[in-house]
Short mmCIF file of N, CA, C and O in Angstrom, two decimals:
data_model
loop_
_atom_site.label_atom_id
_atom_site.label_comp_id
_atom_site.label_asym_id
_atom_site.label_seq_id
_atom_site.Cartn_x
_atom_site.Cartn_y
_atom_site.Cartn_z
N UNK A 25 -226.61 22.32 -137.88
CA UNK A 25 -227.32 21.77 -139.01
C UNK A 25 -226.35 21.29 -140.06
O UNK A 25 -226.67 20.47 -140.87
N UNK A 26 -225.14 21.75 -140.05
CA UNK A 26 -224.13 21.33 -141.02
C UNK A 26 -222.99 20.61 -140.30
O UNK A 26 -222.79 20.78 -139.12
N UNK A 27 -222.27 19.83 -141.04
CA UNK A 27 -221.09 19.16 -140.50
C UNK A 27 -219.90 19.46 -141.39
O UNK A 27 -220.04 19.68 -142.58
N UNK A 28 -218.73 19.46 -140.80
CA UNK A 28 -217.52 19.59 -141.60
C UNK A 28 -217.19 18.23 -142.18
O UNK A 28 -217.74 17.22 -141.77
N UNK A 29 -216.27 18.19 -143.12
CA UNK A 29 -215.90 16.90 -143.72
C UNK A 29 -215.23 16.00 -142.69
O UNK A 29 -215.25 14.79 -142.84
N UNK A 30 -214.68 16.58 -141.64
CA UNK A 30 -214.05 15.77 -140.60
C UNK A 30 -215.10 15.16 -139.67
O UNK A 30 -214.77 14.40 -138.79
N UNK A 31 -216.38 15.53 -139.87
CA UNK A 31 -217.43 14.96 -139.05
C UNK A 31 -217.73 15.77 -137.80
O UNK A 31 -218.60 15.43 -137.04
N UNK A 32 -216.97 16.85 -137.57
CA UNK A 32 -217.24 17.68 -136.41
C UNK A 32 -218.40 18.61 -136.73
O UNK A 32 -218.50 19.16 -137.82
N UNK A 33 -219.27 18.79 -135.77
CA UNK A 33 -220.42 19.66 -135.98
C UNK A 33 -219.98 21.11 -136.09
O UNK A 33 -219.22 21.60 -135.28
N UNK A 34 -220.40 21.76 -137.14
CA UNK A 34 -220.22 23.19 -137.30
C UNK A 34 -221.61 23.78 -137.15
O UNK A 34 -222.47 23.59 -137.99
N UNK A 35 -221.86 24.44 -136.05
CA UNK A 35 -223.20 24.89 -135.74
C UNK A 35 -223.52 26.17 -136.49
O UNK A 35 -222.91 27.21 -136.27
N UNK A 36 -224.47 26.05 -137.42
CA UNK A 36 -224.88 27.19 -138.23
C UNK A 36 -226.39 27.25 -138.26
O UNK A 36 -227.09 26.29 -137.95
N UNK A 37 -226.89 28.41 -138.64
CA UNK A 37 -228.32 28.62 -138.73
C UNK A 37 -228.59 29.43 -139.99
O UNK A 37 -227.78 30.27 -140.37
N UNK A 38 -229.72 29.19 -140.63
CA UNK A 38 -230.07 29.97 -141.81
C UNK A 38 -231.05 29.21 -142.68
O UNK A 38 -231.21 28.01 -142.55
N UNK A 39 -231.71 29.94 -143.55
CA UNK A 39 -232.71 29.35 -144.43
C UNK A 39 -232.08 28.53 -145.55
O UNK A 39 -232.73 27.69 -146.14
N UNK A 40 -230.83 28.80 -145.87
CA UNK A 40 -230.13 28.06 -146.92
C UNK A 40 -228.64 28.08 -146.60
O UNK A 40 -228.19 28.91 -145.80
N UNK A 41 -227.85 27.21 -147.22
CA UNK A 41 -226.41 27.25 -146.96
C UNK A 41 -225.79 28.61 -147.29
O UNK A 41 -224.90 29.08 -146.59
N UNK A 42 -226.30 29.27 -148.33
CA UNK A 42 -225.76 30.58 -148.69
C UNK A 42 -226.06 31.64 -147.64
O UNK A 42 -225.30 32.59 -147.48
N UNK A 43 -227.16 31.46 -146.90
CA UNK A 43 -227.55 32.44 -145.89
C UNK A 43 -227.12 32.02 -144.48
O UNK A 43 -227.50 32.66 -143.50
N UNK A 44 -226.33 30.97 -144.38
CA UNK A 44 -225.96 30.45 -143.07
C UNK A 44 -225.04 31.39 -142.32
O UNK A 44 -224.14 32.01 -142.89
N UNK A 45 -225.29 31.50 -141.03
CA UNK A 45 -224.45 32.27 -140.13
C UNK A 45 -224.18 31.40 -138.91
O UNK A 45 -224.85 30.39 -138.69
N UNK A 46 -223.20 31.80 -138.12
CA UNK A 46 -222.88 31.03 -136.92
C UNK A 46 -224.10 30.97 -136.01
O UNK A 46 -224.80 31.96 -135.79
N UNK A 47 -224.38 29.78 -135.49
CA UNK A 47 -225.49 29.58 -134.57
C UNK A 47 -224.99 29.84 -133.16
O UNK A 47 -224.20 29.08 -132.63
N UNK A 48 -225.47 30.92 -132.56
CA UNK A 48 -225.02 31.27 -131.22
C UNK A 48 -226.06 30.91 -130.16
O UNK A 48 -225.92 31.30 -129.01
N UNK A 49 -227.10 30.17 -130.54
CA UNK A 49 -228.12 29.76 -129.59
C UNK A 49 -227.47 28.80 -128.59
O UNK A 49 -227.00 27.74 -128.95
N UNK A 50 -227.42 29.20 -127.33
CA UNK A 50 -226.72 28.39 -126.33
C UNK A 50 -227.64 27.70 -125.35
O UNK A 50 -227.19 26.95 -124.50
N UNK A 51 -228.92 27.94 -125.42
CA UNK A 51 -229.85 27.39 -124.45
C UNK A 51 -230.45 26.07 -124.94
O UNK A 51 -231.65 25.92 -125.10
N UNK A 52 -229.61 25.12 -125.20
CA UNK A 52 -230.06 23.80 -125.68
C UNK A 52 -229.33 22.73 -124.88
O UNK A 52 -228.15 22.86 -124.59
N UNK A 53 -230.05 21.70 -124.55
CA UNK A 53 -229.44 20.59 -123.83
C UNK A 53 -229.79 19.28 -124.51
O UNK A 53 -230.87 19.14 -125.08
N UNK A 54 -228.88 18.37 -124.44
CA UNK A 54 -229.10 17.00 -124.89
C UNK A 54 -228.38 16.11 -123.88
O UNK A 54 -227.47 16.56 -123.18
N UNK A 55 -228.78 14.88 -123.82
CA UNK A 55 -228.15 13.96 -122.89
C UNK A 55 -227.82 12.67 -123.63
O UNK A 55 -228.64 12.17 -124.41
N UNK A 56 -226.64 12.17 -123.39
CA UNK A 56 -226.24 10.88 -123.95
C UNK A 56 -226.09 9.90 -122.80
O UNK A 56 -225.53 10.23 -121.76
N UNK A 57 -226.64 8.70 -122.99
CA UNK A 57 -226.61 7.66 -121.98
C UNK A 57 -226.04 6.41 -122.63
O UNK A 57 -226.45 6.04 -123.73
N UNK A 58 -225.11 5.79 -121.95
CA UNK A 58 -224.54 4.56 -122.48
C UNK A 58 -225.38 3.35 -122.12
O UNK A 58 -226.03 3.32 -121.08
N UNK A 59 -225.39 2.37 -122.98
CA UNK A 59 -226.03 1.09 -122.71
C UNK A 59 -225.16 0.00 -123.31
O UNK A 59 -224.25 0.28 -124.08
N UNK A 60 -225.47 -1.24 -122.98
CA UNK A 60 -224.70 -2.35 -123.55
C UNK A 60 -224.84 -2.39 -125.06
O UNK A 60 -223.96 -2.89 -125.76
N UNK A 61 -225.95 -1.89 -125.58
CA UNK A 61 -226.23 -1.96 -127.01
C UNK A 61 -225.68 -0.78 -127.79
O UNK A 61 -225.65 -0.80 -129.01
N UNK A 62 -225.29 0.28 -127.10
CA UNK A 62 -224.82 1.50 -127.74
C UNK A 62 -225.38 2.70 -127.01
O UNK A 62 -226.19 2.56 -126.09
N UNK A 63 -224.96 3.87 -127.42
CA UNK A 63 -225.41 5.08 -126.77
C UNK A 63 -226.83 5.48 -127.15
O UNK A 63 -227.33 5.13 -128.22
N UNK A 64 -227.49 6.18 -126.23
CA UNK A 64 -228.80 6.75 -126.48
C UNK A 64 -228.65 8.26 -126.36
O UNK A 64 -228.09 8.75 -125.39
N UNK A 65 -229.14 8.99 -127.34
CA UNK A 65 -229.08 10.44 -127.31
C UNK A 65 -230.51 10.95 -127.12
O UNK A 65 -231.39 10.68 -127.93
N UNK A 66 -230.70 11.68 -126.03
CA UNK A 66 -232.01 12.23 -125.69
C UNK A 66 -231.96 13.74 -125.89
O UNK A 66 -231.11 14.41 -125.30
N UNK A 67 -232.84 14.25 -126.73
CA UNK A 67 -232.89 15.68 -127.00
C UNK A 67 -234.27 16.20 -126.63
O UNK A 67 -235.24 15.45 -126.59
N UNK A 68 -234.34 17.49 -126.40
CA UNK A 68 -235.63 18.12 -126.18
C UNK A 68 -236.21 18.51 -127.52
O UNK A 68 -237.01 17.81 -128.12
N UNK A 69 -235.72 19.61 -128.05
CA UNK A 69 -236.23 20.15 -129.31
C UNK A 69 -235.13 20.22 -130.38
O UNK A 69 -235.40 20.62 -131.49
N UNK A 70 -233.94 19.87 -130.05
CA UNK A 70 -232.82 19.84 -131.01
C UNK A 70 -232.70 21.12 -131.83
O UNK A 70 -232.52 21.08 -133.04
N UNK A 71 -232.79 22.25 -131.16
CA UNK A 71 -232.66 23.52 -131.88
C UNK A 71 -231.34 23.63 -132.64
O UNK A 71 -231.28 24.27 -133.67
N UNK A 72 -230.31 23.02 -132.13
CA UNK A 72 -229.01 23.08 -132.79
C UNK A 72 -228.82 21.95 -133.78
O UNK A 72 -227.73 21.77 -134.32
N UNK A 73 -229.87 21.19 -134.03
CA UNK A 73 -229.82 20.13 -135.03
C UNK A 73 -229.69 18.76 -134.40
O UNK A 73 -228.78 18.52 -133.61
N UNK A 74 -230.57 17.86 -134.76
CA UNK A 74 -230.53 16.50 -134.25
C UNK A 74 -229.23 15.81 -134.68
O UNK A 74 -228.61 15.09 -133.91
N UNK A 75 -228.78 16.08 -135.88
CA UNK A 75 -227.52 15.51 -136.36
C UNK A 75 -226.36 16.02 -135.51
O UNK A 75 -225.51 15.24 -135.09
N UNK A 76 -226.32 17.32 -135.24
CA UNK A 76 -225.25 17.87 -134.41
C UNK A 76 -225.23 17.24 -133.03
O UNK A 76 -224.16 16.96 -132.48
N UNK A 77 -226.41 17.01 -132.45
CA UNK A 77 -226.48 16.40 -131.12
C UNK A 77 -225.90 14.99 -131.14
O UNK A 77 -225.16 14.60 -130.23
N UNK A 78 -226.23 14.23 -132.15
CA UNK A 78 -225.73 12.85 -132.25
C UNK A 78 -224.23 12.84 -132.52
O UNK A 78 -223.48 12.07 -131.90
N UNK A 79 -223.76 13.69 -133.41
CA UNK A 79 -222.32 13.76 -133.70
C UNK A 79 -221.54 14.15 -132.45
O UNK A 79 -220.50 13.56 -132.14
N UNK A 80 -222.05 15.11 -131.69
CA UNK A 80 -221.37 15.54 -130.47
C UNK A 80 -221.36 14.41 -129.44
O UNK A 80 -220.34 14.18 -128.77
N UNK A 81 -222.46 13.68 -129.31
CA UNK A 81 -222.52 12.57 -128.36
C UNK A 81 -221.55 11.47 -128.76
O UNK A 81 -220.86 10.89 -127.90
N UNK A 82 -221.49 11.18 -130.04
CA UNK A 82 -220.58 10.14 -130.51
C UNK A 82 -219.12 10.54 -130.26
O UNK A 82 -218.31 9.73 -129.84
N UNK A 83 -218.80 11.81 -130.48
CA UNK A 83 -217.44 12.29 -130.22
C UNK A 83 -217.13 12.19 -128.73
O UNK A 83 -216.03 11.76 -128.34
N UNK A 84 -218.08 12.57 -127.88
CA UNK A 84 -217.87 12.50 -126.43
C UNK A 84 -217.70 11.06 -125.96
O UNK A 84 -217.04 10.81 -124.95
N UNK A 85 -218.30 10.12 -126.68
CA UNK A 85 -218.21 8.70 -126.33
C UNK A 85 -217.02 8.02 -126.99
O UNK A 85 -216.97 6.79 -127.05
N UNK A 86 -216.12 8.80 -127.52
CA UNK A 86 -214.93 8.22 -128.13
C UNK A 86 -215.19 7.48 -129.43
O UNK A 86 -214.47 6.57 -129.79
N UNK A 87 -216.26 7.87 -130.13
CA UNK A 87 -216.58 7.25 -131.41
C UNK A 87 -217.38 5.98 -131.31
O UNK A 87 -217.67 5.33 -132.32
N UNK A 88 -217.76 5.58 -130.08
CA UNK A 88 -218.58 4.38 -129.94
C UNK A 88 -219.92 4.57 -130.63
O UNK A 88 -220.42 5.69 -130.75
N UNK A 89 -220.56 3.50 -131.08
CA UNK A 89 -221.81 3.62 -131.82
C UNK A 89 -222.95 4.18 -130.98
O UNK A 89 -223.01 3.99 -129.77
N UNK A 90 -223.85 4.85 -131.67
CA UNK A 90 -225.06 5.38 -131.05
C UNK A 90 -226.22 4.50 -131.52
O UNK A 90 -226.44 4.34 -132.72
N UNK A 91 -226.92 3.90 -130.59
CA UNK A 91 -228.04 3.03 -130.92
C UNK A 91 -229.25 3.83 -131.37
O UNK A 91 -229.88 3.51 -132.37
N UNK A 92 -229.59 4.89 -130.62
CA UNK A 92 -230.84 5.60 -130.91
C UNK A 92 -230.77 7.06 -130.50
O UNK A 92 -230.04 7.42 -129.59
N UNK A 93 -231.58 7.85 -131.19
CA UNK A 93 -231.81 9.25 -130.83
C UNK A 93 -233.30 9.39 -130.57
O UNK A 93 -234.13 8.92 -131.36
N UNK A 94 -233.63 10.03 -129.47
CA UNK A 94 -235.02 10.18 -129.06
C UNK A 94 -235.31 11.63 -128.71
O UNK A 94 -234.52 12.27 -128.04
N UNK A 95 -236.45 12.14 -129.17
CA UNK A 95 -236.88 13.49 -128.83
C UNK A 95 -237.48 14.19 -130.03
O UNK A 95 -238.05 13.57 -130.91
N UNK A 96 -237.33 15.49 -130.06
CA UNK A 96 -237.83 16.30 -131.16
C UNK A 96 -236.70 16.68 -132.09
O UNK A 96 -235.59 16.97 -131.64
N UNK A 97 -236.96 16.69 -133.39
CA UNK A 97 -235.91 17.00 -134.37
C UNK A 97 -235.98 18.43 -134.88
O UNK A 97 -235.19 18.83 -135.72
N UNK A 98 -236.92 19.23 -134.40
CA UNK A 98 -237.06 20.64 -134.77
C UNK A 98 -237.06 20.85 -136.28
O UNK A 98 -236.39 21.72 -136.82
N UNK A 99 -237.83 20.03 -136.98
CA UNK A 99 -237.90 20.12 -138.44
C UNK A 99 -239.30 20.48 -138.93
O UNK A 99 -239.57 20.42 -140.13
N UNK A 100 -240.18 20.87 -138.03
CA UNK A 100 -241.57 21.15 -138.39
C UNK A 100 -241.68 22.17 -139.53
O UNK A 100 -242.49 22.01 -140.43
N UNK A 101 -240.85 23.20 -139.53
CA UNK A 101 -240.95 24.22 -140.58
C UNK A 101 -239.79 24.13 -141.58
O UNK A 101 -239.60 25.03 -142.39
N UNK A 102 -239.04 23.04 -141.56
CA UNK A 102 -237.91 22.88 -142.48
C UNK A 102 -238.38 22.53 -143.88
O UNK A 102 -239.44 21.93 -144.06
N UNK A 103 -237.56 22.88 -144.86
CA UNK A 103 -237.90 22.53 -146.24
C UNK A 103 -237.54 21.06 -146.51
O UNK A 103 -236.86 20.41 -145.72
N UNK A 104 -238.01 20.55 -147.63
CA UNK A 104 -237.83 19.14 -147.97
C UNK A 104 -236.35 18.76 -148.06
O UNK A 104 -235.97 17.66 -147.65
N UNK A 105 -235.52 19.63 -148.59
CA UNK A 105 -234.09 19.31 -148.74
C UNK A 105 -233.44 19.12 -147.37
O UNK A 105 -232.66 18.17 -147.18
N UNK A 106 -233.76 19.97 -146.42
CA UNK A 106 -233.17 19.83 -145.08
C UNK A 106 -233.69 18.57 -144.40
O UNK A 106 -232.94 17.86 -143.74
N UNK A 107 -234.97 18.30 -144.54
CA UNK A 107 -235.54 17.09 -143.95
C UNK A 107 -234.89 15.85 -144.55
O UNK A 107 -234.46 14.94 -143.82
N UNK A 108 -234.76 15.80 -145.87
CA UNK A 108 -234.14 14.65 -146.53
C UNK A 108 -232.70 14.46 -146.09
O UNK A 108 -232.26 13.35 -145.81
N UNK A 109 -231.93 15.56 -146.04
CA UNK A 109 -230.53 15.48 -145.60
C UNK A 109 -230.46 14.95 -144.18
O UNK A 109 -229.65 14.06 -143.88
N UNK A 110 -231.30 15.48 -143.31
CA UNK A 110 -231.30 15.06 -141.90
C UNK A 110 -231.62 13.57 -141.77
O UNK A 110 -230.96 12.85 -141.02
N UNK A 111 -232.62 13.11 -142.48
CA UNK A 111 -233.00 11.69 -142.42
C UNK A 111 -231.88 10.80 -142.95
O UNK A 111 -231.54 9.78 -142.33
N UNK A 112 -231.29 11.19 -144.07
CA UNK A 112 -230.19 10.39 -144.64
C UNK A 112 -229.00 10.34 -143.68
O UNK A 112 -228.40 9.29 -143.45
N UNK A 113 -228.63 11.49 -143.15
CA UNK A 113 -227.46 11.56 -142.26
C UNK A 113 -227.70 10.79 -140.97
O UNK A 113 -226.83 10.07 -140.48
N UNK A 114 -228.91 10.92 -140.42
CA UNK A 114 -229.23 10.19 -139.20
C UNK A 114 -229.21 8.68 -139.45
O UNK A 114 -228.78 7.92 -138.58
N UNK A 115 -229.62 8.26 -140.62
CA UNK A 115 -229.60 6.83 -140.95
C UNK A 115 -228.18 6.30 -140.93
O UNK A 115 -227.94 5.13 -140.61
N UNK A 116 -227.21 7.15 -141.25
CA UNK A 116 -225.80 6.76 -141.20
C UNK A 116 -225.27 6.70 -139.77
O UNK A 116 -224.31 6.00 -139.50
N UNK A 117 -225.89 7.46 -138.87
CA UNK A 117 -225.35 7.63 -137.53
C UNK A 117 -225.97 6.73 -136.46
O UNK A 117 -225.30 6.39 -135.49
N UNK A 118 -227.25 6.41 -136.59
CA UNK A 118 -227.94 5.67 -135.53
C UNK A 118 -228.76 4.53 -136.12
O UNK A 118 -229.14 4.54 -137.28
N UNK A 119 -229.04 3.54 -135.28
CA UNK A 119 -229.84 2.40 -135.71
C UNK A 119 -231.33 2.67 -135.59
O UNK A 119 -232.12 2.15 -136.37
N UNK A 120 -231.74 3.47 -134.60
CA UNK A 120 -233.16 3.74 -134.33
C UNK A 120 -233.36 5.23 -134.08
O UNK A 120 -232.47 5.88 -133.54
N UNK A 121 -234.53 5.73 -134.44
CA UNK A 121 -234.94 7.07 -134.02
C UNK A 121 -236.36 6.99 -133.48
O UNK A 121 -237.19 6.24 -133.99
N UNK A 122 -236.61 7.75 -132.43
CA UNK A 122 -237.94 7.92 -131.87
C UNK A 122 -238.16 9.42 -131.83
O UNK A 122 -237.55 10.12 -131.04
N UNK A 123 -238.98 9.91 -132.75
CA UNK A 123 -239.14 11.35 -132.91
C UNK A 123 -240.59 11.77 -132.78
O UNK A 123 -241.50 11.07 -133.19
N UNK A 124 -240.77 12.94 -132.24
CA UNK A 124 -242.10 13.52 -132.09
C UNK A 124 -241.96 15.00 -131.80
O UNK A 124 -241.00 15.64 -132.23
N UNK A 125 -242.90 15.56 -131.06
CA UNK A 125 -242.92 16.95 -130.63
C UNK A 125 -242.76 17.89 -131.81
O UNK A 125 -243.65 18.00 -132.62
N UNK A 126 -241.62 18.52 -131.96
CA UNK A 126 -241.41 19.55 -132.98
C UNK A 126 -240.85 18.99 -134.29
O UNK A 126 -240.39 19.75 -135.14
N UNK A 127 -240.87 17.68 -134.45
CA UNK A 127 -240.32 17.07 -135.66
C UNK A 127 -241.17 17.43 -136.88
O UNK A 127 -240.63 17.73 -137.94
N UNK A 128 -242.47 17.41 -136.75
CA UNK A 128 -243.38 17.73 -137.85
C UNK A 128 -243.76 16.48 -138.63
O UNK A 128 -243.00 15.51 -138.71
N UNK A 129 -244.95 16.51 -139.19
CA UNK A 129 -245.48 15.35 -139.91
C UNK A 129 -244.65 15.01 -141.15
O UNK A 129 -244.40 13.83 -141.43
N UNK A 130 -244.23 16.02 -141.91
CA UNK A 130 -243.44 15.74 -143.12
C UNK A 130 -242.13 15.06 -142.76
O UNK A 130 -241.72 14.08 -143.40
N UNK A 131 -241.46 15.54 -141.71
CA UNK A 131 -240.20 14.93 -141.30
C UNK A 131 -240.42 13.54 -140.72
O UNK A 131 -239.65 12.62 -140.99
N UNK A 132 -241.49 13.37 -139.94
CA UNK A 132 -241.77 12.04 -139.41
C UNK A 132 -241.97 11.04 -140.55
O UNK A 132 -241.46 9.93 -140.50
N UNK A 133 -242.69 11.46 -141.60
CA UNK A 133 -242.90 10.57 -142.75
C UNK A 133 -241.59 10.22 -143.43
O UNK A 133 -241.36 9.07 -143.81
N UNK A 134 -240.72 11.20 -143.59
CA UNK A 134 -239.43 10.96 -144.26
C UNK A 134 -238.53 10.05 -143.42
O UNK A 134 -237.88 9.15 -143.94
N UNK A 135 -238.49 10.29 -142.12
CA UNK A 135 -237.70 9.44 -141.24
C UNK A 135 -238.27 8.01 -141.21
O UNK A 135 -237.52 7.04 -141.19
N UNK A 136 -239.60 7.90 -141.22
CA UNK A 136 -240.23 6.58 -141.25
C UNK A 136 -239.83 5.83 -142.51
O UNK A 136 -239.54 4.62 -142.47
N UNK A 137 -239.77 6.53 -143.64
CA UNK A 137 -239.35 5.89 -144.90
C UNK A 137 -237.88 5.50 -144.85
O UNK A 137 -237.50 4.42 -145.31
N UNK A 138 -237.05 6.34 -144.28
CA UNK A 138 -235.61 6.07 -144.22
C UNK A 138 -235.27 4.95 -143.23
O UNK A 138 -234.38 4.16 -143.48
N UNK A 139 -235.99 4.89 -142.11
CA UNK A 139 -235.66 3.95 -141.05
C UNK A 139 -236.53 2.69 -141.03
O UNK A 139 -236.17 1.72 -140.37
N UNK A 140 -237.66 2.71 -141.73
CA UNK A 140 -238.53 1.54 -141.70
C UNK A 140 -238.96 1.22 -140.28
O UNK A 140 -239.31 2.12 -139.51
N UNK A 141 -238.89 -0.06 -139.88
CA UNK A 141 -239.32 -0.43 -138.54
C UNK A 141 -238.41 0.12 -137.43
O UNK A 141 -238.75 0.01 -136.25
N UNK A 142 -237.29 0.72 -137.77
CA UNK A 142 -236.41 1.33 -136.77
C UNK A 142 -236.81 2.78 -136.48
O UNK A 142 -236.14 3.46 -135.73
N UNK A 143 -237.92 3.23 -137.10
CA UNK A 143 -238.50 4.54 -136.76
C UNK A 143 -239.64 4.31 -135.78
O UNK A 143 -240.48 3.42 -135.98
N UNK A 144 -239.65 5.11 -134.73
CA UNK A 144 -240.68 4.99 -133.71
C UNK A 144 -241.29 6.37 -133.48
O UNK A 144 -240.58 7.28 -133.05
N UNK A 145 -242.59 6.55 -133.76
CA UNK A 145 -243.21 7.84 -133.47
C UNK A 145 -243.28 8.03 -131.95
O UNK A 145 -243.79 7.17 -131.24
N UNK A 146 -242.69 9.09 -131.48
CA UNK A 146 -242.61 9.35 -130.05
C UNK A 146 -243.86 10.08 -129.60
O UNK A 146 -244.15 11.18 -130.05
N UNK A 147 -244.62 9.45 -128.72
CA UNK A 147 -245.87 10.00 -128.22
C UNK A 147 -245.92 9.83 -126.70
O UNK A 147 -245.26 8.95 -126.15
N UNK A 148 -246.73 10.61 -126.05
CA UNK A 148 -246.89 10.55 -124.60
C UNK A 148 -247.27 9.13 -124.19
O UNK A 148 -248.13 8.50 -124.80
N UNK A 149 -246.58 8.60 -123.18
CA UNK A 149 -246.87 7.27 -122.68
C UNK A 149 -246.22 6.13 -123.44
O UNK A 149 -246.36 4.97 -123.08
N UNK A 150 -245.46 6.45 -124.49
CA UNK A 150 -244.81 5.43 -125.31
C UNK A 150 -243.69 4.77 -124.52
O UNK A 150 -242.97 5.41 -123.77
N UNK A 151 -243.54 3.47 -124.70
CA UNK A 151 -242.46 2.71 -124.07
C UNK A 151 -241.67 1.99 -125.15
O UNK A 151 -242.24 1.50 -126.12
N UNK A 152 -240.37 1.90 -124.92
CA UNK A 152 -239.51 1.21 -125.86
C UNK A 152 -238.46 0.45 -125.08
O UNK A 152 -237.78 1.01 -124.23
N UNK A 153 -238.35 -0.83 -125.35
CA UNK A 153 -237.31 -1.63 -124.72
C UNK A 153 -236.13 -1.68 -125.66
O UNK A 153 -236.28 -2.02 -126.85
N UNK A 154 -234.97 -1.36 -125.15
CA UNK A 154 -233.76 -1.38 -125.97
C UNK A 154 -233.55 -2.79 -126.51
O UNK A 154 -233.57 -3.76 -125.75
N UNK A 155 -233.41 -2.92 -127.84
CA UNK A 155 -233.23 -4.26 -128.41
C UNK A 155 -231.93 -4.92 -127.93
O UNK A 155 -230.93 -4.25 -127.71
N UNK A 156 -231.98 -6.20 -127.78
CA UNK A 156 -230.78 -6.97 -127.42
C UNK A 156 -229.88 -7.07 -128.64
O UNK A 156 -230.34 -7.15 -129.76
N UNK A 157 -228.59 -7.09 -128.40
CA UNK A 157 -227.63 -7.25 -129.48
C UNK A 157 -227.78 -8.63 -130.11
O UNK A 157 -228.04 -9.61 -129.42
N UNK A 158 -227.64 -8.68 -131.41
CA UNK A 158 -227.74 -9.96 -132.12
C UNK A 158 -226.37 -10.52 -132.46
O UNK A 158 -226.27 -11.56 -133.06
N UNK A 159 -225.32 -9.81 -132.08
CA UNK A 159 -223.96 -10.24 -132.41
C UNK A 159 -223.38 -11.02 -131.27
O UNK A 159 -223.57 -10.77 -130.14
#
């Protein structure tokens, strides 16, 4: 949920920064897939943080850009400050987000405001074609 100033994910858990402890939850998976347009990060529930998943994928890809993150952001019970931070940070990291499942309505609304038309509510049966590069 937190990052160091160097941009490396420091995995922590807690209700507030003052109460943060090391996050030892190890049963989480994410997948990064390369495309001509940039990387795609696919998460299930992002228990270790959607931002951490994207930062880790970008590091594994040698710093190449990440086009989109898709899945659940695990923010359903998060407070407004954490949701706002997550939306702002994700806006810096990816061009598109497709979020659903455990993201929560409040977080979906905040991400929709931050990303505009680059926010996609992820629902069963949804299809998305990766946009072509304009450069």
